[in-house]
Coordinates of C-alpha atoms and ligand atoms in Angstrom, one line a residue:
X1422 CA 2.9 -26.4 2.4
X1423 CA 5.2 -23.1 2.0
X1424 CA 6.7 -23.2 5.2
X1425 CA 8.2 -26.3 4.1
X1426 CA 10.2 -25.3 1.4
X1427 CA 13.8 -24.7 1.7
X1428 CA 14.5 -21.6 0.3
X1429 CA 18.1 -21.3 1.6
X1430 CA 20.3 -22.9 -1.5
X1431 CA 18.4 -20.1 -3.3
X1432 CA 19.1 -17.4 -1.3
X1433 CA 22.8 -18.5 -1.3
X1434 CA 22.6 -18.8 -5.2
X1435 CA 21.4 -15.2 -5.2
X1436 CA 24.9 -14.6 -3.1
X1437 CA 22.7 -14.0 0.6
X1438 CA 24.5 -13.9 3.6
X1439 CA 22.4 -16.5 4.9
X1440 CA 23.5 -15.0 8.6
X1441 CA 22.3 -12.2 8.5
X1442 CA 19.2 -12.5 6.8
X1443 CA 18.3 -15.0 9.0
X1444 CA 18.3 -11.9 11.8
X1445 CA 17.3 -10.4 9.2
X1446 CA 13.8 -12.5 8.8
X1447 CA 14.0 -13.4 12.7
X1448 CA 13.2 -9.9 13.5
X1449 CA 10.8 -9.2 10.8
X1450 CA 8.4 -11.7 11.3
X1451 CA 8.3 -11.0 15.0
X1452 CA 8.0 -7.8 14.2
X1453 CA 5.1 -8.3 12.3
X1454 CA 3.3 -11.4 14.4
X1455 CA 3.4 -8.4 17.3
X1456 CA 2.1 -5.6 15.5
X1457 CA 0.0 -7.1 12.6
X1458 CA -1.5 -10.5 14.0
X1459 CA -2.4 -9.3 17.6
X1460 CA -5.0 -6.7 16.0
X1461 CA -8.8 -7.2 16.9
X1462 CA -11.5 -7.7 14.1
X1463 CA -9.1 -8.2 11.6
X1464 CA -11.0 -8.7 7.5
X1465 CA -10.2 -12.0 6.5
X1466 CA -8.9 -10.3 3.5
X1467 CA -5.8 -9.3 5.1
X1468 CA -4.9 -13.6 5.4
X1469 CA -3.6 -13.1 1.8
X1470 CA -1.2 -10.1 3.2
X1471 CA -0.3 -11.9 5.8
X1472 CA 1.1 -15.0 3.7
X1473 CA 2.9 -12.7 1.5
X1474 CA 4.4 -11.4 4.2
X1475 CA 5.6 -15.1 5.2
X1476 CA 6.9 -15.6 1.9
X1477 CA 8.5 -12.2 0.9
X1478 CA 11.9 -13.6 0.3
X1479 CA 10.8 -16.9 -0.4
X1480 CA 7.7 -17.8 -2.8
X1481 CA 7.7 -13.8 -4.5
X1482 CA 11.5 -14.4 -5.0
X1483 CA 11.0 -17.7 -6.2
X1484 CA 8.8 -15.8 -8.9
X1485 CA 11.3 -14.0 -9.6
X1486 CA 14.0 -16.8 -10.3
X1487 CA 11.3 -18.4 -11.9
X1488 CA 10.3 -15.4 -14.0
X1489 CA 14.2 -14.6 -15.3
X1490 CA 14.7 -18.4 -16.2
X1491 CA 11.8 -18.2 -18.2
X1492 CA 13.0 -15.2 -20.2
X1493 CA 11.7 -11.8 -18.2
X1494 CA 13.7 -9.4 -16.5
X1495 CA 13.5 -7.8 -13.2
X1496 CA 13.4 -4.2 -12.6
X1497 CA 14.2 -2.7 -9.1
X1498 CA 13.0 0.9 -8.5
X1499 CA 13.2 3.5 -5.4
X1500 CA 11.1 6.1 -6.7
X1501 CA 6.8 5.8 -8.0
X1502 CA 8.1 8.0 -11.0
X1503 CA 9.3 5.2 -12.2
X1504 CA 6.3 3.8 -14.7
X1505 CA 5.8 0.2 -13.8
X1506 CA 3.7 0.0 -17.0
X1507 CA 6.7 0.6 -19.2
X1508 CA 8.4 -2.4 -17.6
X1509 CA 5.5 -4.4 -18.1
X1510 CA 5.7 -3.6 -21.7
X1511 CA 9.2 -4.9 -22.2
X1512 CA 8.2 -8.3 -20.5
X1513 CA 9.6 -7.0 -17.5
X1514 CA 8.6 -7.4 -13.3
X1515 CA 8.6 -4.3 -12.1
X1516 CA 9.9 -4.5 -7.7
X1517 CA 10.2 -1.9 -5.3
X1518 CA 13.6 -1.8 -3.6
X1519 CA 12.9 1.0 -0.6
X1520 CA 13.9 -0.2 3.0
X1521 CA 12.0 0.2 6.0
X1522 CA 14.5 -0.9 8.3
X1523 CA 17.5 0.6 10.5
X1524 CA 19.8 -2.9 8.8
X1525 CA 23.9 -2.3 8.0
X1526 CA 23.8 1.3 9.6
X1527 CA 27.1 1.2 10.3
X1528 CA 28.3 -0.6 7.1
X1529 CA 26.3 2.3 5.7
X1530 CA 28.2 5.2 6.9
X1531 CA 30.7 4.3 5.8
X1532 CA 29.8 5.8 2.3
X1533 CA 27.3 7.8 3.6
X1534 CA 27.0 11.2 5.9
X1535 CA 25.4 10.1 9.2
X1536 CA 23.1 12.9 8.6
X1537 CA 21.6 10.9 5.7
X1538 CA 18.0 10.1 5.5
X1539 CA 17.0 6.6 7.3
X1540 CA 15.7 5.4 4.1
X1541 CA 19.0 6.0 2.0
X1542 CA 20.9 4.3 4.4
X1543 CA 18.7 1.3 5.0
X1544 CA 18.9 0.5 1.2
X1545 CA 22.9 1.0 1.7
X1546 CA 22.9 -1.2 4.7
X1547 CA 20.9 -4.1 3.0
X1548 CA 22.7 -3.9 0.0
X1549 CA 26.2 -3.9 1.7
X1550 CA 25.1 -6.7 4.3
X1551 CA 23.6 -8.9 1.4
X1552 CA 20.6 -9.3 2.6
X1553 CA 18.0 -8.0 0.1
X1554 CA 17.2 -10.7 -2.6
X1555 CA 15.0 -8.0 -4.9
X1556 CA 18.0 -6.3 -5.3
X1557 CA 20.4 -9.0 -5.9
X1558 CA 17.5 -10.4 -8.7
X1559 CA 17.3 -7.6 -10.7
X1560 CA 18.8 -7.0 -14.4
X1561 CA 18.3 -3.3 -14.2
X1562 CA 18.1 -1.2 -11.2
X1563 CA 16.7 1.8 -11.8
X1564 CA 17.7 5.0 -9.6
X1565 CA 15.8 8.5 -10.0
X1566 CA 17.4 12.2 -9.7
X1567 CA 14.8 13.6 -7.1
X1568 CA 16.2 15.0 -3.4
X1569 CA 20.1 15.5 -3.4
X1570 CA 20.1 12.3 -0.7
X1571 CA 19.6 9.8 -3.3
X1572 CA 20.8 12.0 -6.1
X1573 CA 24.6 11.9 -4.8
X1574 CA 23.6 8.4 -2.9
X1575 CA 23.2 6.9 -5.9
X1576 CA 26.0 7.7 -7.6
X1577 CA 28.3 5.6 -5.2
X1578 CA 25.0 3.1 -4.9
X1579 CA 25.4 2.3 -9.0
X1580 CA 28.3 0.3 -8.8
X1581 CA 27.2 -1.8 -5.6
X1582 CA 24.4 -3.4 -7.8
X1583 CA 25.0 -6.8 -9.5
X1584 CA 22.7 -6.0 -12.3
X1585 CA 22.6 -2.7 -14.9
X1586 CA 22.1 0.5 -12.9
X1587 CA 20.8 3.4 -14.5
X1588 CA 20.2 6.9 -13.3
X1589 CA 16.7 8.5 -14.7
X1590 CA 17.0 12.8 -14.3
X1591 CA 13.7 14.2 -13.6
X1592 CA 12.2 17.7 -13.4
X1593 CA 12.0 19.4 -9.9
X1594 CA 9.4 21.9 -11.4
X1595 CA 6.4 21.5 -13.2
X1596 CA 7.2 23.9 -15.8
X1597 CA 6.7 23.0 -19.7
X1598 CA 10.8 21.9 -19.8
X1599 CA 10.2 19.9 -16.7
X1600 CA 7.4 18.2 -18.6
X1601 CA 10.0 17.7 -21.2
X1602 CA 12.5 16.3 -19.4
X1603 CA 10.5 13.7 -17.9
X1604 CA 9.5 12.8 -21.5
X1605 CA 13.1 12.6 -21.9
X1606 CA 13.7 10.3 -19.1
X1607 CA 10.9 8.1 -20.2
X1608 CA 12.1 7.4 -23.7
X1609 CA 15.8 6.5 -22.6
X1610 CA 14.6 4.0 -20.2
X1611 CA 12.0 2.3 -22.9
X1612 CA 15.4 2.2 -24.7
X1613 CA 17.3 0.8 -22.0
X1614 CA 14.6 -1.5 -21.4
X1615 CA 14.2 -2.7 -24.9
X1616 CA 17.9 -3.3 -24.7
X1617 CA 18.1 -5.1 -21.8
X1618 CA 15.2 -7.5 -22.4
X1619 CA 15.5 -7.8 -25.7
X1620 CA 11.6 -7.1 -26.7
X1621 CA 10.4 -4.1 -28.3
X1622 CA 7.8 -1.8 -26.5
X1623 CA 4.7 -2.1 -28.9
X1624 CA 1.5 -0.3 -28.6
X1625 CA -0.4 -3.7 -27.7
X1626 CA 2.4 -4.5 -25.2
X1627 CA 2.3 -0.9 -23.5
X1628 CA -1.6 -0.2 -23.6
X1629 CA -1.7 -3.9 -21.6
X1630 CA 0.7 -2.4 -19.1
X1631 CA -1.1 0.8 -18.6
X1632 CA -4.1 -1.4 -18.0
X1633 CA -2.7 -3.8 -15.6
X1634 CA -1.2 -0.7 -13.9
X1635 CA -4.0 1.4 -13.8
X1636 CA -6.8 -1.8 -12.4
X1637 CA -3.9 -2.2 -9.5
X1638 CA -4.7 1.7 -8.7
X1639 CA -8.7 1.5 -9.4
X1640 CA -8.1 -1.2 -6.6
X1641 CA -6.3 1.2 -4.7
X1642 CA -8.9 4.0 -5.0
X1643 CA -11.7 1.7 -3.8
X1644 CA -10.1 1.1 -0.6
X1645 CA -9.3 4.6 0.0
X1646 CA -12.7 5.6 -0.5
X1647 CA -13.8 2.6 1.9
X1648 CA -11.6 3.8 4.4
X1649 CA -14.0 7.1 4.5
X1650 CA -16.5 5.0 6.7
X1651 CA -17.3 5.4 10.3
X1652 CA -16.3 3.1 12.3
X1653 CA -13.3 2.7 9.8
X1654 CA -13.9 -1.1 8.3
X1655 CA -10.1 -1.6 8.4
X1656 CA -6.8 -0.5 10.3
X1657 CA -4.3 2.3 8.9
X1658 CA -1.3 -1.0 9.4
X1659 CA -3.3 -2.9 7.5
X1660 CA -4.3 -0.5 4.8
X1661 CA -0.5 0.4 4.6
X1662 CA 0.8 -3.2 4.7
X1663 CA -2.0 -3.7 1.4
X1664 CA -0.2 -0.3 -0.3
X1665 CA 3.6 -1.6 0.6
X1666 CA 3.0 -5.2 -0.9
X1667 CA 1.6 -2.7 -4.2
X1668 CA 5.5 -2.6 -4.6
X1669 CA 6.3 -6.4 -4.6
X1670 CA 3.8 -8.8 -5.2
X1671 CA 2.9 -10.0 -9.3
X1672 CA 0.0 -7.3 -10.6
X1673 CA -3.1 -9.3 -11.5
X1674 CA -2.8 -11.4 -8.1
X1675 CA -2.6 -8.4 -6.2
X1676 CA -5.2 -6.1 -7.5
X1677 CA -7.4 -9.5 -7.7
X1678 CA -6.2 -9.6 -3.5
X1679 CA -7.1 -5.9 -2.7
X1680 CA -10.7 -6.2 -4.7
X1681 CA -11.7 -9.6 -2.9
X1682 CA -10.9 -7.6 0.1
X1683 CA -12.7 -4.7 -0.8
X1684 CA -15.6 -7.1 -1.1
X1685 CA -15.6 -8.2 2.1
X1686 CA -14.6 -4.2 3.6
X1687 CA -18.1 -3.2 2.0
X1688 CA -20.1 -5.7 3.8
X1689 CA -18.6 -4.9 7.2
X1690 CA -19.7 -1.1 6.4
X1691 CA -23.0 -2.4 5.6
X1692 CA -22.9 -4.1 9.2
X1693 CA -21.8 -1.1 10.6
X1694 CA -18.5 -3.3 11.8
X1695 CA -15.2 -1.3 12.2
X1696 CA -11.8 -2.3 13.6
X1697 CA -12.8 0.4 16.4
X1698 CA -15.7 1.9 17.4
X1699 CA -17.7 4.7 15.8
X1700 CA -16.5 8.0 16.7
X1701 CA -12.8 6.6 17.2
X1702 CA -10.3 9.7 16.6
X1703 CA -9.7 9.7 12.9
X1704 CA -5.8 10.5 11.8
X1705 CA -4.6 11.0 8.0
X1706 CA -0.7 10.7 7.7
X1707 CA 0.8 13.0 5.2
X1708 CA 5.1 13.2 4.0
X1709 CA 8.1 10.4 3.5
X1710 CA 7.2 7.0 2.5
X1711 CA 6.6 4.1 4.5
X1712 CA 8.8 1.3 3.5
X1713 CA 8.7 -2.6 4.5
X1714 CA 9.2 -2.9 7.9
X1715 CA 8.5 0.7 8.6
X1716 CA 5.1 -0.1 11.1
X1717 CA 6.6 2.7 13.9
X1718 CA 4.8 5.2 13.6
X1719 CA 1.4 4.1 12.5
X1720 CA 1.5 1.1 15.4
X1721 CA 2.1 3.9 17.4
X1722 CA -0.7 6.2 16.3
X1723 CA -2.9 2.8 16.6
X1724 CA -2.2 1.9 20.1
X1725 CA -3.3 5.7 21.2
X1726 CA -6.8 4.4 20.2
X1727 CA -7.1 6.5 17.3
X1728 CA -7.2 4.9 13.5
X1729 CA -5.5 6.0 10.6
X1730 CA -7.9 6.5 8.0
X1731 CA -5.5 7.6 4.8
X1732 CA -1.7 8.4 3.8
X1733 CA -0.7 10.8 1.5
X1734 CA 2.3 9.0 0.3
X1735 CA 4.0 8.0 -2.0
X1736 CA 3.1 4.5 -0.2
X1737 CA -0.5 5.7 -0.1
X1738 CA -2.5 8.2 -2.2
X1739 CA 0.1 10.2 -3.7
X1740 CA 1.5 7.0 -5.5
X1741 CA -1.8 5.7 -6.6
X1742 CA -3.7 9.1 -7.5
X1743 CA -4.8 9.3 -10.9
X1744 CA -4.9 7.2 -14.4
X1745 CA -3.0 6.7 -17.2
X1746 CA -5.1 7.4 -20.3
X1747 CA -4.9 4.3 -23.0
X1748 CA -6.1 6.8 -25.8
X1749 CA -3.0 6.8 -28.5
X1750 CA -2.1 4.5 -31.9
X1751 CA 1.9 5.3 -31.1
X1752 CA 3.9 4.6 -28.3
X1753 CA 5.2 7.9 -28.5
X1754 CA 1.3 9.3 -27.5
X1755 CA 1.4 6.6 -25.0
X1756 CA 4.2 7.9 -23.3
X1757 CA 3.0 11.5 -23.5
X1758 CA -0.2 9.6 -21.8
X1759 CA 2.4 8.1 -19.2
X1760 CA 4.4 11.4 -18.8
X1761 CA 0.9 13.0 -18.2
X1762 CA -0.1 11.0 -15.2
X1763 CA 3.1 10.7 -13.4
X1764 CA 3.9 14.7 -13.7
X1765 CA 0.4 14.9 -11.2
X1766 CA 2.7 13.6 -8.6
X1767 CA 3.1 16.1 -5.6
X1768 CA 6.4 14.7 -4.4
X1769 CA 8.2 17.7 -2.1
X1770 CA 11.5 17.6 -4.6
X1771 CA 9.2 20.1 -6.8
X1772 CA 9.1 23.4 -6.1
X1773 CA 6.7 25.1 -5.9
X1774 CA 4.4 22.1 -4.6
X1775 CA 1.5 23.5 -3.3
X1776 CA -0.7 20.6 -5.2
X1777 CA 0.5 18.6 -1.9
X1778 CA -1.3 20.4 0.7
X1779 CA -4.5 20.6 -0.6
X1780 CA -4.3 17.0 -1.8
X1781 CA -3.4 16.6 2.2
X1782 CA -6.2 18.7 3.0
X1783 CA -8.6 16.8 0.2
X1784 CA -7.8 13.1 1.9
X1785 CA -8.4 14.3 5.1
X1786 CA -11.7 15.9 4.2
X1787 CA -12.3 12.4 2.2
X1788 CA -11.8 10.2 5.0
X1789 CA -13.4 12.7 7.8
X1790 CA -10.0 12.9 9.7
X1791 CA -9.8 14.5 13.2
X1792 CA -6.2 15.4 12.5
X1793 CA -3.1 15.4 10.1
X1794 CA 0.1 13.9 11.2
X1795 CA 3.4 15.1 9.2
X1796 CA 5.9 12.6 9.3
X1797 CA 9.1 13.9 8.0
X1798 CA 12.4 11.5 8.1
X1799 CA 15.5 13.2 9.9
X1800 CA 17.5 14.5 7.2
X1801 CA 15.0 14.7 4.8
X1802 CA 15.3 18.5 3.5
X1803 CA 11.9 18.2 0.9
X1804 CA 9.6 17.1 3.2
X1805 CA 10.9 19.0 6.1
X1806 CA 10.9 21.9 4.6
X1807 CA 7.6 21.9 2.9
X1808 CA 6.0 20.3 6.4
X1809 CA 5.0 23.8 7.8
X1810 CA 3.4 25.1 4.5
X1811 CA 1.4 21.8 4.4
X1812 CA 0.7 22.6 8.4
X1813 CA -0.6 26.0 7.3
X1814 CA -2.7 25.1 4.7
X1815 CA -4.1 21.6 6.1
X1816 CA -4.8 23.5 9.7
X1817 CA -6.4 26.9 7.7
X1818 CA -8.9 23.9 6.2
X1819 CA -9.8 23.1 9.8
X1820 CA -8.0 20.2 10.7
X1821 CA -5.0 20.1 13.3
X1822 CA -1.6 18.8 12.1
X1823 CA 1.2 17.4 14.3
X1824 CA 4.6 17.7 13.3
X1825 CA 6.7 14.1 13.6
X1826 CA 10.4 13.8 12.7
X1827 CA 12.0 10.6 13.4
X1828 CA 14.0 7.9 11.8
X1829 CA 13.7 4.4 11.7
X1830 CA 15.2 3.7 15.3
X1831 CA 13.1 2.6 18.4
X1832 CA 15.1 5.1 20.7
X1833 CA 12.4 7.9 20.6
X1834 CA 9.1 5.8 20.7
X1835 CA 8.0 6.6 24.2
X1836 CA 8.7 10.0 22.9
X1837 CA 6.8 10.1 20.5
X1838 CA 3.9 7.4 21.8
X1839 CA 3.8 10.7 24.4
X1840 CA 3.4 13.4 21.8
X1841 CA 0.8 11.0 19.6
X1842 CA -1.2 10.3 22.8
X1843 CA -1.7 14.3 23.6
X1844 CA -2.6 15.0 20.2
X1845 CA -5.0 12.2 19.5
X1846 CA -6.8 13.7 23.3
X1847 CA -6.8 17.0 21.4
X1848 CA -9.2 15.7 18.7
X1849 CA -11.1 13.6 20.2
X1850 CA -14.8 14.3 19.7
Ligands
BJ8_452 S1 8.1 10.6 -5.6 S2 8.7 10.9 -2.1 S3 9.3 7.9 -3.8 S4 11.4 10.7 -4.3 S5 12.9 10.5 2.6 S6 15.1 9.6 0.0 S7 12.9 12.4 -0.4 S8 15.7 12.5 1.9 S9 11.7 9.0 -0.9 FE1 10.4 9.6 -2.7 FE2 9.9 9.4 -5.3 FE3 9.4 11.7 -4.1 FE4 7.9 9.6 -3.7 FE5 15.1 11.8 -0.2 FE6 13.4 12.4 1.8 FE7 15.1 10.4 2.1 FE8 13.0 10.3 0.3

């Protein structure tokens, strides 16, 4: 069985300090046995989740060993502008390298402002502490120009990274030369990918990519739109845990995983069987992304007895929105069909960005939400700042918003657990 394997002499071959990610994993999985495994009328869909969760630095890493000895590389990303299915085209693995988890804080600031974003420092922290084997397997680590945090963060971040690093400048308007640059950004890194692997992107190799890429987001669709159902068939911590492993786990097994338990959500709608009764206030979360281990505030919003019932997030619906078109006979036209798809995304470092409320507003409608709740990380200046236009326009639709700021520390959760508990009595039905 799993369990039994010893993955310590890899870890330590990966240069781990075995130490501390022992607290590391200690914490985590007790984290997650509290949160995830005590829920009620669980799908037994989510048991594949559940044992990738087990094994996320042990059997997925393995993969990745295994993949780089057998003549892949490994691509680590912080940003969904980053097109998995070009990475896929060079015969790469495409993992996300975001951290959920307040790890190496203080390791942290010591390169960064203490009034850094959570999420910036986490990946700091984990990388300083050792303790994130994505990182330390990947040949190219791939850091995007979006909010000045990670901007300036990465420029320090670059040389901490055993692999390449490589910064990829994109637009912050959706203007015709923000287009272009973004077309820009995409052709150097098929170069640097082509380099780095050694494989030239073909049209074959790139339309299979878009392909694989765009089933794992038809999966993703499927069980938003499944999530629309009353009683909701499904938890919002279990529906983000399926859209955080979207960043980890290999492609075809995954969309395979979220279909089979698609499967089994429609039946329990058929039933009429929820994770909570019918009628059950209804939140959609809108804002930052929700990296592994970050469970707060959604296990908060759960345990008022209301059900989250959509994200828009880049760990949600705002990652996974839209299609890339396979139409083209050059890779050139295939990248314009890339550059297409990934400009639709509403991230708050664009300005203007009013796409992102009304998809807010559109989601909520969707899933028949109660109420929106804005979660905005301290320090995060996009999403903070765009949080009361989205309140505006989300409340002007008819649905009340909340406005959270936290970070990724348990100091303010009775706080907040009080503020969550008010608003989720102010939309009951
Ligand atoms: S497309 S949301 S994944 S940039 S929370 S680090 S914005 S200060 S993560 Fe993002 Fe790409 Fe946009 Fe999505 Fe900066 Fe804010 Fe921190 Fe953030």
């Amino acid at each position: 069985m799993s369990e039994k394997i010893d993955y310590r002499p890899m870890w330590a071959e990966l240069g781990l300090d075995l130490d501390k990610h022992d607290a590391l994993l200690g914490v985590l999985g007790q984290t997650y046995a509290e949160l995830f495994l005590t829920q009620k009328n669980r799908p037994d869909g989510m048991g594949y989740f559940d044992f990738v969760m087990s094994e996320v630095h042990g059997l997925r890493v393995k993969e990745l060993v295994d993949a780089r000895a057998a003549g892949k590389i490994v691509v680590g990303t912080f940003c969904v502008f980053v097109p998995e299915e070009l990475v896929l085209a060079a015969n790469g693995v495409c993992v996300g390298l975001c951290a959920g988890a307040d790890f190496g804080t203080e390791q942290a600031e010591r390169y960064l402002p203490r009034n850094t974003c959570a999420l910036i420092k986490s990946f700091f922290g984990f990388s300083l502490e050792k303790v994130c084997p994505y990182l330390e397997s990947c040949d190219l680590v791939v850091g995007e120009n979006t909010c000045d945090g990670k901007k300036k963060a990465y420029e320090t971040f670059g040389d901490m990274v055993s692999g390449e690093f490589m910064a990829l400048d994109l637009p912050n308007t959706k203007s015709e030369e923000g287009r272009a640059l973004l077309k820009k950004a995409y052709l150097d890194l098929t170069a640097a990918l082509e380099r780095i692997s050694g494989t030239a992107i073909t049209v074959e190799s790139l339309k299979a990519g878009i392909e694989t890429a765009n089933a794992k987001r038809l999966a993703m669709h499927r069980l938003a739109r499944l999530r629309h159902a009353d009683p909701a068939p499904i938890s919002g911590l279990d529906a983000l845990l399926v859209n955080q492993v979207f960043f980890y786990d290999d492609p075809e097994r995954y969309t395979a995983s979220v279909n089979k338990l698609c499967d089994e959500l429609e039946q329990r709608i058929e039933k009429q069987a929820g994770v909570a009764p019918g009628k059950t206030p209804r939140i959609v979360i809108s804002g930052c992304p929700m990296a592994v281990p970050n469970w707060k505030l959604p296990s908060i919003v759960e345990g008022a007895n209301a059900v989250i019932v959509g994200e828009e997030s880049c760990v949600g619906e705002r990652g996974t929105q839209n299609l890339v078109a396979t139409e083209g006979d050059t890779v050139e036209t295939l990248i314009d069909n890339l550059v297409d798809r990934y400009f639709t995304i509403d991230c708050a470092v664009f300005t203007p960005n009013s796409s992102r409320a009304k998809h807010a507003l559109q989601i909520a409608k969707d899933a028949k939400a109660d109420g929106l709740i804005h979660y905005g990380l301290q320090f995060c200046t996009p999403y903070q700042m765009e949080a009361p236009l989205l309140e505006r326009a989300v409340e002007s639709g008819g649905i009340p918003v909340l406005r959270i700021d936290t970070d990724y520390s348990q100091e303010d959760v009775e706080q907040l657990r009080t503020r969550v508990e008010a608003f989720v009595e102010q939309i009951r039905r």
